[in-house]
JSON list of C-alpha atoms in Angstrom, two decimals:
[
{"chain": "R", "resi": 1, "resn": "UNK", "atom": "CA", "xyz": [9.34, -2.66, 20.95]},
{"chain": "R", "resi": 2, "resn": "UNK", "atom": "CA", "xyz": [7.54, -5.40, 19.91]},
{"chain": "R", "resi": 3, "resn": "UNK", "atom": "CA", "xyz": [8.65, -7.52, 17.24]},
{"chain": "R", "resi": 4, "resn": "UNK", "atom": "CA", "xyz": [6.81, -8.48, 14.32]},
{"chain": "R", "resi": 5, "resn": "UNK", "atom": "CA", "xyz": [7.32, -11.32, 12.34]},
{"chain": "R", "resi": 6, "resn": "UNK", "atom": "CA", "xyz": [10.14, -11.62, 10.57]},
{"chain": "R", "resi": 7, "resn": "UNK", "atom": "CA", "xyz": [8.25, -11.30, 6.42]},
{"chain": "R", "resi": 8, "resn": "UNK", "atom": "CA", "xyz": [6.08, -8.87, 8.41]},
{"chain": "R", "resi": 9, "resn": "UNK", "atom": "CA", "xyz": [9.24, -5.96, 9.34]},
{"chain": "R", "resi": 10, "resn": "UNK", "atom": "CA", "xyz": [10.43, -6.20, 6.18]},
{"chain": "R", "resi": 11, "resn": "UNK", "atom": "CA", "xyz": [7.03, -5.52, 3.58]},
{"chain": "R", "resi": 12, "resn": "UNK", "atom": "CA", "xyz": [7.02, -2.78, 6.53]},
{"chain": "R", "resi": 13, "resn": "UNK", "atom": "CA", "xyz": [10.89, -1.46, 6.00]},
{"chain": "R", "resi": 14, "resn": "UNK", "atom": "CA", "xyz": [10.04, -1.05, 2.45]},
{"chain": "R", "resi": 15, "resn": "UNK", "atom": "CA", "xyz": [7.46, 1.05, 1.91]},
{"chain": "R", "resi": 16, "resn": "UNK", "atom": "CA", "xyz": [9.53, 3.06, 4.80]},
{"chain": "R", "resi": 17, "resn": "UNK", "atom": "CA", "xyz": [11.99, 3.01, 2.28]},
{"chain": "R", "resi": 18, "resn": "UNK", "atom": "CA", "xyz": [9.33, 4.50, -0.70]},
{"chain": "R", "resi": 19, "resn": "UNK", "atom": "CA", "xyz": [8.45, 7.41, 1.86]},
{"chain": "R", "resi": 20, "resn": "UNK", "atom": "CA", "xyz": [9.65, 11.37, 1.80]},
{"chain": "R", "resi": 21, "resn": "UNK", "atom": "CA", "xyz": [9.42, 10.61, 5.43]},
{"chain": "R", "resi": 22, "resn": "UNK", "atom": "CA", "xyz": [9.98, 6.97, 6.58]},
{"chain": "R", "resi": 23, "resn": "UNK", "atom": "CA", "xyz": [10.46, 7.99, 10.55]},
{"chain": "R", "resi": 24, "resn": "UNK", "atom": "CA", "xyz": [6.50, 9.23, 10.91]},
{"chain": "R", "resi": 25, "resn": "UNK", "atom": "CA", "xyz": [5.41, 6.02, 9.16]},
{"chain": "R", "resi": 26, "resn": "UNK", "atom": "CA", "xyz": [2.40, 4.75, 11.58]},
{"chain": "R", "resi": 27, "resn": "UNK", "atom": "CA", "xyz": [1.54, 1.27, 9.20]},
{"chain": "R", "resi": 28, "resn": "UNK", "atom": "CA", "xyz": [-2.02, -0.42, 10.76]},
{"chain": "R", "resi": 29, "resn": "UNK", "atom": "CA", "xyz": [-4.07, -4.32, 9.25]},
{"chain": "R", "resi": 30, "resn": "UNK", "atom": "CA", "xyz": [0.44, -4.91, 8.06]},
{"chain": "R", "resi": 31, "resn": "UNK", "atom": "CA", "xyz": [-0.84, -8.59, 6.77]},
{"chain": "R", "resi": 32, "resn": "UNK", "atom": "CA", "xyz": [2.11, -11.32, 5.17]},
{"chain": "R", "resi": 33, "resn": "UNK", "atom": "CA", "xyz": [0.41, -13.87, 3.37]},
{"chain": "R", "resi": 34, "resn": "UNK", "atom": "CA", "xyz": [2.27, -16.51, 3.07]},
{"chain": "R", "resi": 35, "resn": "UNK", "atom": "CA", "xyz": [0.56, -18.11, -0.10]},
{"chain": "R", "resi": 36, "resn": "UNK", "atom": "CA", "xyz": [2.90, -15.26, -2.23]},
{"chain": "R", "resi": 37, "resn": "UNK", "atom": "CA", "xyz": [5.64, -14.31, 0.33]},
{"chain": "R", "resi": 38, "resn": "UNK", "atom": "CA", "xyz": [3.13, -10.71, -0.10]},
{"chain": "R", "resi": 39, "resn": "UNK", "atom": "CA", "xyz": [2.21, -8.23, 2.46]},
{"chain": "R", "resi": 40, "resn": "UNK", "atom": "CA", "xyz": [-1.08, -6.02, 2.07]},
{"chain": "R", "resi": 41, "resn": "UNK", "atom": "CA", "xyz": [-1.87, -2.85, 4.38]},
{"chain": "R", "resi": 42, "resn": "UNK", "atom": "CA", "xyz": [-2.58, 0.92, 5.31]},
{"chain": "R", "resi": 43, "resn": "UNK", "atom": "CA", "xyz": [0.24, 3.66, 6.01]},
{"chain": "R", "resi": 44, "resn": "UNK", "atom": "CA", "xyz": [-0.40, 6.77, 7.32]},
{"chain": "R", "resi": 45, "resn": "UNK", "atom": "CA", "xyz": [3.20, 9.25, 6.92]},
{"chain": "R", "resi": 46, "resn": "UNK", "atom": "CA", "xyz": [3.62, 12.82, 6.62]},
{"chain": "R", "resi": 47, "resn": "UNK", "atom": "CA", "xyz": [4.03, 14.35, 3.23]},
{"chain": "R", "resi": 48, "resn": "UNK", "atom": "CA", "xyz": [6.47, 16.98, 2.27]},
{"chain": "R", "resi": 49, "resn": "UNK", "atom": "CA", "xyz": [5.08, 19.95, 4.15]},
{"chain": "R", "resi": 50, "resn": "UNK", "atom": "CA", "xyz": [4.81, 17.90, 6.89]},
{"chain": "R", "resi": 51, "resn": "UNK", "atom": "CA", "xyz": [1.52, 16.84, 7.69]},
{"chain": "R", "resi": 52, "resn": "UNK", "atom": "CA", "xyz": [-0.37, 13.11, 7.38]},
{"chain": "R", "resi": 53, "resn": "UNK", "atom": "CA", "xyz": [-1.90, 12.66, 5.22]},
{"chain": "R", "resi": 54, "resn": "UNK", "atom": "CA", "xyz": [-4.04, 10.11, 5.58]},
{"chain": "R", "resi": 55, "resn": "UNK", "atom": "CA", "xyz": [-3.93, 6.10, 5.57]},
{"chain": "R", "resi": 56, "resn": "UNK", "atom": "CA", "xyz": [-2.95, 4.75, 2.63]},
{"chain": "R", "resi": 57, "resn": "UNK", "atom": "CA", "xyz": [-3.18, 1.09, 0.77]},
{"chain": "R", "resi": 58, "resn": "UNK", "atom": "CA", "xyz": [-0.53, -0.89, -0.11]},
{"chain": "R", "resi": 59, "resn": "UNK", "atom": "CA", "xyz": [1.49, -4.01, -1.10]},
{"chain": "R", "resi": 60, "resn": "UNK", "atom": "CA", "xyz": [4.59, -5.44, -1.46]},
{"chain": "R", "resi": 61, "resn": "UNK", "atom": "CA", "xyz": [5.01, -8.17, -3.48]},
{"chain": "R", "resi": 62, "resn": "UNK", "atom": "CA", "xyz": [7.29, -10.84, -3.09]},
{"chain": "R", "resi": 63, "resn": "UNK", "atom": "CA", "xyz": [10.38, -9.45, -5.15]},
{"chain": "R", "resi": 64, "resn": "UNK", "atom": "CA", "xyz": [10.21, -6.49, -3.17]},
{"chain": "R", "resi": 65, "resn": "UNK", "atom": "CA", "xyz": [8.02, -4.34, -4.60]},
{"chain": "R", "resi": 66, "resn": "UNK", "atom": "CA", "xyz": [5.62, -1.37, -3.10]},
{"chain": "R", "resi": 67, "resn": "UNK", "atom": "CA", "xyz": [3.00, -0.12, -4.67]},
{"chain": "R", "resi": 68, "resn": "UNK", "atom": "CA", "xyz": [0.71, 2.22, -2.83]},
{"chain": "R", "resi": 69, "resn": "UNK", "atom": "CA", "xyz": [-3.43, 3.06, -4.61]},
{"chain": "R", "resi": 70, "resn": "UNK", "atom": "CA", "xyz": [-3.74, 5.23, -7.22]},
{"chain": "R", "resi": 71, "resn": "UNK", "atom": "CA", "xyz": [-5.69, 8.54, -5.42]},
{"chain": "R", "resi": 72, "resn": "UNK", "atom": "CA", "xyz": [-9.12, 8.22, -6.12]},
{"chain": "R", "resi": 73, "resn": "UNK", "atom": "CA", "xyz": [-10.15, 10.58, -8.96]},
{"chain": "R", "resi": 74, "resn": "UNK", "atom": "CA", "xyz": [-10.50, 14.81, -9.18]},
{"chain": "R", "resi": 75, "resn": "UNK", "atom": "CA", "xyz": [-14.30, 15.68, -9.81]},
{"chain": "R", "resi": 76, "resn": "UNK", "atom": "CA", "xyz": [-12.91, 18.17, -11.34]},
{"chain": "R", "resi": 77, "resn": "UNK", "atom": "CA", "xyz": [-10.79, 16.82, -13.39]},
{"chain": "R", "resi": 78, "resn": "UNK", "atom": "CA", "xyz": [-11.45, 16.45, -17.59]},
{"chain": "R", "resi": 79, "resn": "UNK", "atom": "CA", "xyz": [-14.20, 13.30, -18.21]},
{"chain": "R", "resi": 80, "resn": "UNK", "atom": "CA", "xyz": [-10.71, 11.86, -19.43]},
{"chain": "R", "resi": 81, "resn": "UNK", "atom": "CA", "xyz": [-8.19, 12.57, -16.04]},
{"chain": "R", "resi": 82, "resn": "UNK", "atom": "CA", "xyz": [-10.95, 10.37, -14.84]},
{"chain": "R", "resi": 83, "resn": "UNK", "atom": "CA", "xyz": [-10.83, 7.85, -16.90]},
{"chain": "R", "resi": 84, "resn": "UNK", "atom": "CA", "xyz": [-7.16, 7.53, -16.57]},
{"chain": "R", "resi": 85, "resn": "UNK", "atom": "CA", "xyz": [-7.49, 7.55, -13.00]},
{"chain": "R", "resi": 86, "resn": "UNK", "atom": "CA", "xyz": [-10.14, 5.38, -12.79]},
{"chain": "R", "resi": 87, "resn": "UNK", "atom": "CA", "xyz": [-7.82, 2.62, -14.81]},
{"chain": "R", "resi": 88, "resn": "UNK", "atom": "CA", "xyz": [-4.88, 3.21, -12.78]},
{"chain": "R", "resi": 89, "resn": "UNK", "atom": "CA", "xyz": [-6.81, 1.84, -9.13]},
{"chain": "R", "resi": 90, "resn": "UNK", "atom": "CA", "xyz": [-8.06, -0.70, -11.70]},
{"chain": "R", "resi": 91, "resn": "UNK", "atom": "CA", "xyz": [-4.97, -1.82, -11.98]},
{"chain": "R", "resi": 92, "resn": "UNK", "atom": "CA", "xyz": [-2.94, -1.09, -8.96]},
{"chain": "R", "resi": 93, "resn": "UNK", "atom": "CA", "xyz": [-6.44, -3.50, -7.49]},
{"chain": "R", "resi": 94, "resn": "UNK", "atom": "CA", "xyz": [-6.30, -6.35, -10.18]},
{"chain": "R", "resi": 95, "resn": "UNK", "atom": "CA", "xyz": [-2.32, -6.94, -8.90]},
{"chain": "R", "resi": 96, "resn": "UNK", "atom": "CA", "xyz": [-2.92, -6.31, -5.28]},
{"chain": "R", "resi": 97, "resn": "UNK", "atom": "CA", "xyz": [-5.95, -8.89, -5.27]},
{"chain": "R", "resi": 98, "resn": "UNK", "atom": "CA", "xyz": [-2.92, -11.41, -6.59]},
{"chain": "R", "resi": 99, "resn": "UNK", "atom": "CA", "xyz": [-0.54, -10.37, -3.62]},
{"chain": "R", "resi": 100, "resn": "UNK", "atom": "CA", "xyz": [-3.13, -10.35, -0.97]},
{"chain": "R", "resi": 101, "resn": "UNK", "atom": "CA", "xyz": [-5.72, -12.89, -2.07]},
{"chain": "R", "resi": 102, "resn": "UNK", "atom": "CA", "xyz": [-7.31, -14.14, 1.53]},
{"chain": "R", "resi": 103, "resn": "UNK", "atom": "CA", "xyz": [-8.71, -10.77, 2.06]},
{"chain": "R", "resi": 104, "resn": "UNK", "atom": "CA", "xyz": [-10.84, -10.32, -1.09]},
{"chain": "R", "resi": 105, "resn": "UNK", "atom": "CA", "xyz": [-12.62, -13.87, 0.12]},
{"chain": "R", "resi": 106, "resn": "UNK", "atom": "CA", "xyz": [-13.86, -12.01, 3.52]}
]
């Protein structure tokens, strides 16, 4: 097992603890941001049906709060539901940009 840098490892551990099947978690592009003490990246894990759902964006704030990107809106939903979905995504991204500002500069 390759040892990750400690803050990154702690972030992954918090994400694992937030999942239905923590042992199934596969991480990609995980980064620790020293200036904000946050961790950001992608995680793929099994759902309650036992299937992998695909990589999803996440962040972990310095205080340990874990957040996952909300799902994309479904075109079959009502316009009001779709607008709520878009607002949730905006709210998520506003915080993520603060937690991982270095990724925005790319």
